[in-house]
XYZ file of C-alpha atoms in Angstrom:
628
model
C 6.077 -13.293 24.623
C 3.589 -15.906 25.799
C 1.897 -16.208 29.194
C 4.578 -18.627 30.434
C 7.313 -16.036 29.904
C 5.217 -13.374 31.609
C 4.848 -15.618 34.665
C 8.619 -16.188 34.749
C 9.169 -12.423 34.661
C 6.705 -11.827 37.507
C 8.171 -14.590 39.698
C 11.681 -13.292 39.071
C 10.612 -9.757 39.989
C 8.984 -10.939 43.239
C 12.109 -12.892 44.220
C 14.297 -9.822 43.577
C 12.032 -7.690 45.796
C 12.218 -10.365 48.553
C 16.005 -10.468 48.204
C 16.228 -6.702 48.588
C 14.085 -6.901 51.759
C 16.419 -9.523 53.249
C 19.401 -7.361 52.282
C 17.895 -4.402 54.153
C 17.544 -6.660 57.195
C 21.158 -7.756 56.929
C 20.533 -11.328 55.749
C 23.121 -11.399 52.975
C 23.155 -15.170 52.477
C 19.374 -15.381 52.135
C 19.543 -12.389 49.757
C 22.019 -14.324 47.604
C 19.783 -17.394 47.559
C 16.713 -15.409 46.434
C 18.757 -13.653 43.728
C 20.116 -16.986 42.489
C 16.566 -18.372 42.357
C 15.379 -15.222 40.527
C 18.178 -15.688 37.985
C 17.417 -19.383 37.471
C 13.698 -18.644 36.951
C 14.299 -15.825 34.471
C 17.183 -17.321 32.515
C 15.263 -20.472 31.571
C 13.244 -18.883 28.704
C 16.327 -16.933 27.602
C 18.445 -20.082 27.375
C 15.731 -21.882 25.393
C 15.531 -19.083 22.827
C 19.339 -18.881 22.603
C 19.521 -22.646 22.016
C 16.791 -22.570 19.349
C 18.631 -19.782 17.546
C 21.889 -21.725 17.638
C 20.132 -24.742 16.139
C 19.448 -22.670 13.021
C 22.972 -21.220 13.117
C 21.832 -17.814 14.339
C 23.707 -15.786 16.952
C 20.945 -14.066 18.916
C 20.855 -11.408 21.614
C 19.671 -14.126 24.002
C 23.012 -15.892 23.493
C 24.943 -12.802 24.618
C 22.720 -12.377 27.669
C 23.035 -16.062 28.577
C 26.852 -15.959 28.421
C 26.976 -12.730 30.439
C 24.604 -13.989 33.166
C 26.365 -17.354 33.541
C 29.687 -15.519 33.833
C 28.211 -13.124 36.419
C 26.991 -16.069 38.478
C 30.441 -17.625 38.222
C 32.083 -14.547 39.759
C 29.258 -14.367 42.358
C 27.671 -11.158 41.034
C 24.255 -12.510 42.000
C 22.510 -9.151 42.210
C 23.506 -8.069 38.737
C 22.742 -11.509 37.257
C 19.202 -11.367 38.670
C 18.620 -7.768 37.607
C 19.936 -8.360 34.074
C 17.702 -11.396 33.442
C 14.639 -9.653 34.884
C 15.253 -6.503 32.838
C 15.669 -8.550 29.681
C 12.356 -10.339 30.179
C 10.660 -7.084 31.155
C 12.086 -5.363 28.072
C 10.897 -8.219 25.857
C 7.428 -7.892 27.414
C 7.292 -4.135 26.762
C 8.633 -4.694 23.252
C 5.870 -7.156 22.418
C 3.118 -4.984 23.876
C 4.248 -1.917 21.977
C 4.731 -3.928 18.777
C 1.170 -5.213 19.135
C 0.027 -1.617 19.522
C 2.025 -0.614 16.454
C 0.518 -3.332 14.270
C -3.037 -2.937 15.555
C -4.237 -1.450 12.237
C -3.127 -4.574 10.396
C -4.534 -6.860 13.100
C -7.903 -5.101 13.073
C -8.002 -5.533 9.294
C -7.412 -9.270 9.626
C -10.163 -9.544 12.249
C -12.657 -7.973 9.818
C -12.504 -10.902 7.395
C -16.035 -12.226 6.715
C -16.704 -15.647 8.228
C -20.303 -16.551 7.303
C -22.804 -15.951 4.494
C -26.535 -16.363 4.099
C -27.750 -17.914 0.873
C -30.933 -19.241 -0.668
C -31.046 -23.043 -0.786
C -34.287 -24.583 -2.111
C -36.204 -21.424 -1.264
C -34.857 -21.188 2.285
C -32.282 -18.867 3.849
C -29.365 -20.920 5.204
C -26.259 -19.784 7.115
C -23.091 -21.246 5.588
C -19.362 -20.849 6.089
C -17.979 -18.246 3.680
C -15.596 -20.905 2.321
C -18.627 -22.919 1.156
C -19.954 -20.131 -1.076
C -19.677 -20.881 -4.803
C -19.696 -18.589 -7.841
C -23.276 -17.916 -8.877
C -24.756 -18.456 -5.394
C -27.652 -16.161 -4.462
C -26.738 -14.452 -1.157
C -28.773 -12.312 1.254
C -27.225 -9.346 3.065
C -29.109 -7.407 5.737
C -28.327 -4.125 7.589
C -25.260 -4.410 9.812
C -23.985 -7.483 7.958
C -20.771 -7.847 6.017
C -20.704 -8.600 2.333
C -19.076 -12.076 2.434
C -17.793 -12.271 -1.165
C -17.569 -10.074 -4.244
C -20.788 -9.980 -6.207
C -23.361 -8.103 -8.271
C -26.592 -6.770 -6.768
C -29.614 -8.598 -8.198
C -32.264 -7.239 -5.849
C -32.758 -4.330 -3.452
C -30.638 -1.295 -2.630
C -28.443 -0.294 0.305
C -25.917 2.174 1.694
C -22.560 0.426 2.108
C -19.594 1.390 4.247
C -16.574 0.541 2.072
C -13.940 1.787 4.539
C -12.398 -1.702 4.808
C -11.638 -1.547 1.089
C -11.148 2.129 0.258
C -10.233 3.718 3.613
C -13.090 6.185 3.068
C -15.981 6.343 5.559
C -18.363 7.967 3.042
C -21.275 5.617 2.334
C -21.725 4.236 -1.172
C -25.217 3.650 -2.579
C -25.643 0.278 -4.296
C -28.569 -0.894 -6.375
C -29.298 -3.471 -9.094
C -26.317 -4.399 -11.334
C -23.812 -2.564 -9.071
C -20.711 -4.411 -7.883
C -20.164 -4.994 -4.169
C -16.978 -6.154 -2.466
C -16.257 -8.571 0.355
C -15.560 -6.952 3.714
C -17.850 -3.967 3.144
C -20.759 -3.437 5.566
C -24.416 -2.543 4.913
C -25.360 0.457 7.040
C -28.961 0.595 5.819
C -31.112 -1.152 3.243
C -31.283 -4.713 2.003
C -29.684 -6.410 -0.985
C -29.388 -9.803 -2.572
C -26.307 -10.522 -4.644
C -24.936 -13.092 -7.041
C -21.448 -14.219 -6.040
C -18.794 -13.444 -8.684
C -15.496 -13.828 -6.788
C -15.022 -16.145 -3.836
C -12.325 -17.338 -1.455
C -8.819 -16.123 -2.221
C -10.058 -14.317 -5.338
C -12.340 -11.931 -3.432
C -11.212 -8.337 -2.978
C -10.906 -8.485 0.811
C -8.929 -11.738 0.732
C -6.525 -10.187 -1.780
C -6.076 -7.180 0.517
C -5.299 -9.408 3.501
C -2.844 -11.466 1.449
C -1.126 -8.321 0.233
C -0.880 -6.783 3.721
C 0.464 -10.006 5.242
C 3.053 -10.319 2.474
C 4.036 -6.676 2.860
C 4.619 -6.929 6.611
C 6.640 -10.140 6.282
C 8.846 -8.968 3.413
C 12.148 -7.293 4.267
C 13.546 -4.044 2.966
C 17.235 -3.826 1.956
C 17.855 -1.946 5.219
C 16.291 -4.724 7.301
C 18.178 -7.415 5.408
C 21.449 -5.552 5.937
C 20.811 -5.140 9.667
C 19.917 -8.829 10.067
C 23.092 -9.845 8.236
C 25.068 -7.336 10.283
C 23.713 -8.854 13.513
C 24.846 -12.326 12.480
C 28.448 -11.115 12.294
C 28.174 -8.499 15.030
C 27.030 -10.874 17.794
C 29.962 -13.335 17.603
C 32.309 -10.357 17.154
C 31.072 -8.951 20.487
C 31.798 -12.276 22.206
C 35.324 -12.300 20.805
C 35.902 -8.653 21.776
C 34.684 -9.268 25.324
C 37.220 -12.100 25.610
C 39.940 -9.759 24.332
C 38.833 -7.139 26.886
C 39.223 -9.734 29.642
C 42.739 -10.757 28.539
C 43.805 -7.110 28.286
C 42.291 -5.885 31.570
C 42.027 -9.129 33.566
C 38.697 -7.662 34.717
C 35.912 -10.263 34.383
C 33.228 -7.792 35.445
C 34.271 -5.332 32.747
C 34.274 -8.054 30.080
C 30.786 -9.211 31.098
C 29.498 -5.641 31.131
C 30.947 -5.086 27.667
C 29.097 -8.212 26.488
C 25.730 -6.945 27.743
C 25.868 -3.318 26.668
C 27.041 -4.181 23.135
C 23.803 -6.091 22.402
C 22.324 -4.717 19.129
C 18.694 -4.953 20.307
C 17.541 -1.455 19.348
C 19.450 -1.705 16.068
C 17.618 -4.891 15.059
C 14.130 -3.805 16.148
C 14.281 -0.155 15.036
C 13.717 -0.653 11.300
C 11.055 -3.410 11.345
C 8.849 -1.599 13.859
C 8.955 1.582 11.775
C 7.907 -0.289 8.635
C 5.110 -2.157 10.433
C 3.729 1.114 11.839
C 3.914 2.822 8.448
C 2.304 -0.079 6.577
C -0.442 -0.327 9.207
C -1.269 3.367 9.008
C -1.342 3.251 5.212
C -3.673 0.247 5.167
C -6.237 2.194 7.216
C -6.459 4.675 4.348
C -6.809 1.944 1.756
C -3.197 2.515 0.635
C -1.634 -0.927 0.255
C 2.167 -0.730 0.059
C 3.987 -3.944 -0.801
C 6.571 -3.967 1.968
C 9.487 -2.013 3.385
C 11.496 -2.126 0.154
C 8.692 -0.233 -1.610
C 8.570 2.315 1.211
C 12.283 2.973 0.720
C 11.823 3.485 -3.027
C 8.603 5.481 -2.606
C 10.314 7.891 -0.208
C 13.049 8.661 -2.749
C 10.750 9.490 -5.699
C 11.539 12.786 -7.470
C 9.459 12.457 -10.663
C 5.756 11.577 -10.576
C 4.184 10.467 -13.851
C 0.399 10.384 -14.231
C -1.771 8.698 -16.767
C -4.655 11.067 -17.548
C -7.902 9.202 -18.102
C -9.180 7.435 -15.006
C -6.279 8.759 -12.952
C -6.342 12.554 -13.001
C -9.842 12.459 -14.494
C -12.879 10.589 -13.238
C -12.624 7.934 -15.920
C -16.356 8.352 -16.529
C -16.422 10.234 -19.827
C -19.649 11.109 -21.599
C -20.582 11.739 -25.220
C -20.997 15.496 -25.683
C -21.503 15.850 -29.455
C -22.178 13.651 -32.484
C -21.443 15.199 -35.890
C -22.943 13.475 -38.924
C -21.598 14.507 -42.346
C -24.189 12.602 -44.381
C -27.955 12.166 -44.268
C -27.582 9.545 -41.518
C -29.499 10.638 -38.404
C -27.447 11.217 -35.241
C -29.062 8.327 -33.334
C -28.650 5.965 -36.285
C -24.969 6.850 -36.560
C -24.492 6.344 -32.809
C -26.298 2.993 -33.000
C -24.047 1.694 -35.767
C -20.868 2.922 -34.065
C -21.900 1.384 -30.729
C -22.625 -1.944 -32.410
C -19.053 -2.070 -33.732
C -17.596 -0.739 -30.453
C -18.984 -3.683 -28.478
C -15.694 -5.477 -29.080
C -13.670 -2.661 -27.495
C -12.472 -2.778 -23.899
C -11.265 0.817 -24.069
C -13.076 3.328 -21.850
C -13.992 5.505 -24.863
C -15.596 2.556 -26.630
C -17.555 1.673 -23.508
C -18.670 5.313 -23.246
C -20.167 5.173 -26.749
C -21.919 1.871 -26.001
C -23.305 3.262 -22.716
C -24.621 6.373 -24.493
C -26.430 4.243 -27.084
C -27.971 2.071 -24.386
C -29.018 5.159 -22.433
C -30.825 6.442 -25.516
C -32.650 3.138 -25.891
C -30.969 2.185 -29.170
C -30.776 -1.448 -30.283
C -27.078 -2.186 -30.784
C -27.339 -5.987 -30.885
C -26.884 -6.157 -34.640
C -24.719 -8.762 -36.370
C -21.236 -7.348 -36.895
C -18.556 -9.470 -38.533
C -14.773 -9.226 -38.313
C -14.955 -6.989 -35.258
C -11.363 -6.115 -34.267
C -9.901 -3.941 -31.532
C -6.840 -2.126 -32.906
C -4.375 -1.319 -30.123
C -3.987 2.406 -29.361
C -6.036 3.311 -32.423
C -9.658 2.151 -32.374
C -11.879 -0.622 -33.724
C -13.054 -1.997 -37.060
C -15.943 -4.184 -38.216
C -18.382 -4.956 -41.000
C -22.006 -3.969 -40.403
C -24.667 -4.452 -43.133
C -21.892 -5.040 -45.699
C -20.282 -1.678 -44.831
C -16.685 -1.469 -43.555
C -16.441 0.672 -40.433
C -13.310 2.159 -38.862
C -13.787 4.097 -35.631
C -10.858 5.694 -33.849
C -8.216 8.395 -33.813
C -6.532 10.327 -36.622
C -3.651 7.841 -36.720
C -6.107 5.064 -37.605
C -7.475 7.102 -40.486
C -4.009 7.989 -41.809
C -2.721 4.416 -41.651
C -5.734 3.246 -43.665
C -5.380 6.030 -46.288
C -8.715 7.590 -45.448
C -8.945 11.199 -46.594
C -9.961 13.887 -44.106
C -11.334 17.117 -45.592
C -10.104 20.484 -44.398
C -13.521 21.314 -42.919
C -13.584 18.043 -40.993
C -10.038 18.558 -39.771
C -10.874 22.099 -38.624
C -13.930 20.861 -36.700
C -11.821 18.056 -35.205
C -9.161 20.515 -33.992
C -11.734 22.948 -32.588
C -13.352 20.169 -30.574
C -9.958 19.093 -29.269
C -9.115 22.642 -28.207
C -12.146 22.478 -25.933
C -10.408 19.609 -24.173
C -12.540 16.910 -25.743
C -11.423 13.586 -27.168
C -12.684 13.205 -30.714
C -13.118 9.948 -32.634
C -13.432 9.685 -36.416
C -16.144 7.486 -37.951
C -15.237 6.027 -41.330
C -17.680 4.047 -43.498
C -16.421 2.361 -46.667
C -13.289 4.506 -46.732
C -14.999 7.867 -46.139
C -15.281 9.924 -42.944
C -19.017 10.146 -42.200
C -18.904 11.697 -38.733
C -17.160 12.597 -35.490
C -17.987 11.731 -31.892
C -16.759 14.075 -29.123
C -16.221 12.705 -25.621
C -15.277 14.593 -22.470
C -14.205 13.653 -18.940
C -13.984 15.530 -15.634
C -10.860 16.230 -13.623
C -11.045 14.604 -10.197
C -12.050 17.041 -7.474
C -8.907 16.316 -5.433
C -6.437 16.312 -8.347
C -5.222 19.893 -7.813
C -4.606 19.485 -4.088
C -2.781 16.216 -4.769
C -0.431 17.843 -7.277
C 0.244 20.789 -4.949
C 0.922 18.500 -1.999
C 3.314 16.283 -3.943
C 5.306 19.374 -4.897
C 5.373 20.553 -1.274
C 6.780 17.145 -0.282
C 9.820 17.503 -2.535
C 8.719 16.074 -5.895
C 10.783 17.864 -8.545
C 8.752 17.137 -11.666
C 5.166 16.063 -12.393
C 4.362 14.708 -15.840
C 1.317 13.511 -17.792
C 1.773 10.664 -20.260
C -1.400 9.903 -22.192
C -2.645 8.363 -25.392
C -5.284 11.083 -25.543
C -5.073 14.088 -27.873
C -2.657 16.990 -27.417
C -5.234 19.647 -26.571
C -7.031 17.578 -23.918
C -3.703 16.841 -22.224
C -2.674 20.501 -22.502
C -5.916 21.692 -20.891
C -5.586 19.298 -17.941
C -1.947 20.318 -17.474
C -2.834 24.022 -17.423
C -5.609 23.561 -14.862
C -3.561 21.364 -12.523
C -0.175 23.059 -12.873
C 1.559 20.027 -14.397
C 5.217 20.626 -15.293
C 5.272 18.593 -18.498
C 2.875 16.584 -20.675
C 3.182 14.203 -23.617
C 0.083 13.231 -25.574
C -0.996 10.768 -28.286
C 1.467 8.179 -26.990
C 1.536 4.482 -27.676
C 2.221 2.163 -24.700
C 5.834 1.722 -25.858
C 6.263 5.520 -25.970
C 5.370 5.687 -22.270
C 7.932 2.991 -21.498
C 10.633 4.854 -23.405
C 9.917 8.066 -21.492
C 10.025 6.305 -18.118
C 13.284 4.545 -19.014
C 14.948 7.832 -19.930
C 13.617 9.633 -16.850
C 14.933 6.894 -14.542
C 18.471 7.768 -15.605
C 18.233 11.023 -13.620
C 15.373 10.646 -11.113
C 13.566 7.844 -9.253
C 10.103 7.675 -10.835
C 6.580 7.005 -9.623
C 4.000 5.980 -12.239
C 0.364 6.526 -11.269
C -2.242 4.738 -13.385
C -5.509 2.843 -13.213
C -3.840 -0.552 -13.013
C -5.435 -1.869 -16.204
C -4.173 -0.111 -19.326
C -0.978 1.079 -17.658
C 0.357 -2.268 -16.415
C 3.635 -2.150 -18.455
C 4.409 1.412 -17.298
C 3.558 0.519 -13.687
C 5.922 -2.425 -13.856
C 8.820 -0.479 -15.393
C 8.806 2.549 -13.083
C 10.705 2.520 -9.780
C 7.348 2.573 -8.002
C 4.055 1.755 -9.707
C 0.873 3.020 -8.070
C -2.534 1.790 -9.256
C -5.725 3.633 -8.359
C -9.085 2.015 -7.789
C -10.321 -1.374 -6.673
C -12.153 -1.826 -9.984
C -8.811 -2.865 -11.465
C -7.860 -4.905 -8.407
C -6.721 -8.142 -10.077
C -4.227 -6.549 -12.451
C -3.301 -3.744 -10.060
C -2.318 -6.072 -7.227
C -0.145 -8.171 -9.504
C 1.634 -5.295 -11.242
C 1.744 -2.227 -9.003
C 3.934 -1.699 -5.936
C 1.256 0.442 -4.291
C -2.501 -0.018 -4.683
C -5.135 2.549 -3.705
C -8.302 0.629 -2.985
C -10.445 3.764 -3.383
C -10.755 6.435 -6.033
C -9.340 9.290 -3.908
C -6.279 10.600 -5.704
C -5.088 12.477 -2.625
C -4.344 9.120 -0.982
C -1.480 8.762 -3.476
C 0.069 11.908 -1.991
C -0.692 10.616 1.511
C 1.106 7.341 0.772
C 4.124 9.251 -0.546
C 4.304 11.567 2.484
C 3.833 8.651 4.896
C 6.579 6.662 3.160
C 8.976 9.595 3.507
C 8.099 9.909 7.205
C 8.497 6.141 7.719
C 11.894 6.150 6.029
C 12.989 9.092 8.203
C 11.859 7.318 11.390
C 13.785 4.224 10.335
C 16.943 6.338 9.911
C 16.315 8.018 13.285
C 15.915 4.649 15.014
C 19.125 3.330 13.497
C 20.980 6.467 14.639
C 19.532 6.203 18.178
C 20.605 2.556 18.424
C 24.153 3.205 17.211
C 24.557 6.269 19.430
C 23.357 4.295 22.462
C 25.917 1.544 21.869
C 28.752 4.069 21.418
C 27.821 6.010 24.577
C 27.523 2.799 26.600
C 30.927 1.632 25.412
C 32.529 4.873 26.520
C 30.601 4.644 29.795
C 31.996 1.175 30.442
C 35.551 2.186 29.563
C 35.467 5.148 31.954
C 33.688 3.211 34.713
C 30.336 5.039 34.663
C 28.294 2.065 33.394
C 28.008 -1.308 35.132
C 26.202 -4.533 34.280
C 22.719 -3.729 35.633
C 22.725 -0.054 34.621
C 24.011 -0.988 31.154
C 21.193 -3.499 30.741
C 18.640 -0.914 31.866
C 19.885 1.651 29.320
C 19.942 -1.049 26.640
C 16.275 -1.902 27.265
C 15.327 1.764 27.407
C 16.905 2.311 23.989
C 14.714 -0.468 22.576
C 11.636 1.150 24.069
C 12.621 4.571 22.692
C 12.929 3.343 19.101
C 9.571 1.566 19.378
C 7.856 4.657 20.788
C 9.464 6.747 18.056
C 8.027 4.388 15.443
C 4.599 4.518 17.064
C 4.377 8.190 16.082
C 3.694 6.905 12.567
C 0.389 5.488 13.783
C -0.836 9.020 14.472
C 0.385 10.444 11.171
C -2.446 12.138 9.255
C -2.894 13.962 5.970
C -4.166 17.103 7.693
C -1.562 19.115 5.767
C -3.460 18.487 2.506
C -5.839 21.294 1.635
C -9.191 20.657 0.026
C -9.406 22.781 -3.123
C -11.865 21.177 -5.492
C -11.465 21.628 -9.247
C -13.904 20.043 -11.682
C -13.221 19.377 -15.343
C -16.430 20.710 -16.867
C -17.411 22.438 -20.092
C -17.048 25.783 -18.323
C -13.484 25.139 -17.152
C -12.532 23.981 -20.624
C -13.936 26.921 -22.501
């Protein structure tokens, strides 16, 4: 509702008040003139919107109101014509104001988009438009400033508020080689960064695009209601004509036309979804539209990947076992050199450990190959290396001694992931790696169960004992370990036959499973590119409990949508009976109609105050002590 419409509403209201004053003084004719003027002023915007809708073959509420008001004027019901048009404009004004309030979380997010950047040009600091930043530019960011694009810190250190990305107000310390994301704010410190992602590819731009798409997309419920309105509106016109021919009562037919308007029915669902999506975005939970909310709310089975989802995803090397005269550091160096080709988190862990120990891993390795779901291979100093799980050894006919197998199983029983090291067809060592369970994993599992989830499952490619230990600690109902990606897909497909499923993963390795499940939820902005393309829900932070928050909020949003639909239908039914029995007239019917719209909007606004205060905070860490 623009300023012009607001002025029309105010002028109409003033004319109605003047008309009532003249009526009290006994000047009926002047009263009629002021009411006619009030109607003409107010009906103008309504007629324009009705005409525009007709031009696109849409039967709008404005069309019903226009027909009813013109008919009321024809039968000289000037008072009711004026009151109806004023109430409609006033209701539209209240509707817009409350809708703006409902979507304020989304609007505030859009207003946070970085606009300028400061970069070094020929040794000088120059302010430039953020759209003019290019990959590789050297940017300066001072306290209180926004990070304009994604980048890597090349100088300085700072405390960053990443709430715009993750929904968490806890400050994050950034120093050299750390990644920073557009839209985050430096609270203290000073950094210089090298731009790595700009424009539409930056994290904050992707978030805005996702939120805008989510709020504009329609759920099946919304689509049904919009289609229903297209048939319902002309049906009401026809029924009002039938009412007139049956009763010969023009006033009754006009009243029927007004009170049958489906205003609350049309607005009830969209406003609930907008409020729910806005609340979720504040927590860094990006839900891709109302259709996802509907599916999310119906989930009965939640499936978790283990590493990087239930665990921190920051494993460390705990033990290196050498079965020959090769020193531990030398064995680690050779393994890390071959593992450089791997993108798997375990391979990166080995490389990081070697670097941390100051080992030179930049040795020439030929025929380096990453073997899916098994490990890596390569030739180093004319020796053939295979590094990976037991399946890799078996498939390559590499013998494992009983002593080695016993050590391997004992390490696994401690909850560790163990990798075999084979050199020239013989196992020469083992590397044990361990991760921590996320501190909020237990509370998340408990909360999901309290919200009606029937079954919680772990699907992982990790070893049986590690998966078993995590399941025991967290109270998981079922786990399946040592799975290939296709095994996960088969499990999800079978589970979907009985229960709607939610797959929770890191958005990188679990993309196929995220895509197949009824709802895919990716955790962590580090996998943003793949996560946003594949998952239905993206958590921009690392807090697992936000997954439970998104689920609970979706259920509440779906319930509010159902409540609003019920309120709208009940209002129409009650008004119809009121008209039939003579209790409801044109003006009073319009007033109740507008009140019903306001009620469904206010009901939806409760979603803006929804919080995850029900979630407890029981921290459980996956350490050597908890695994023993």
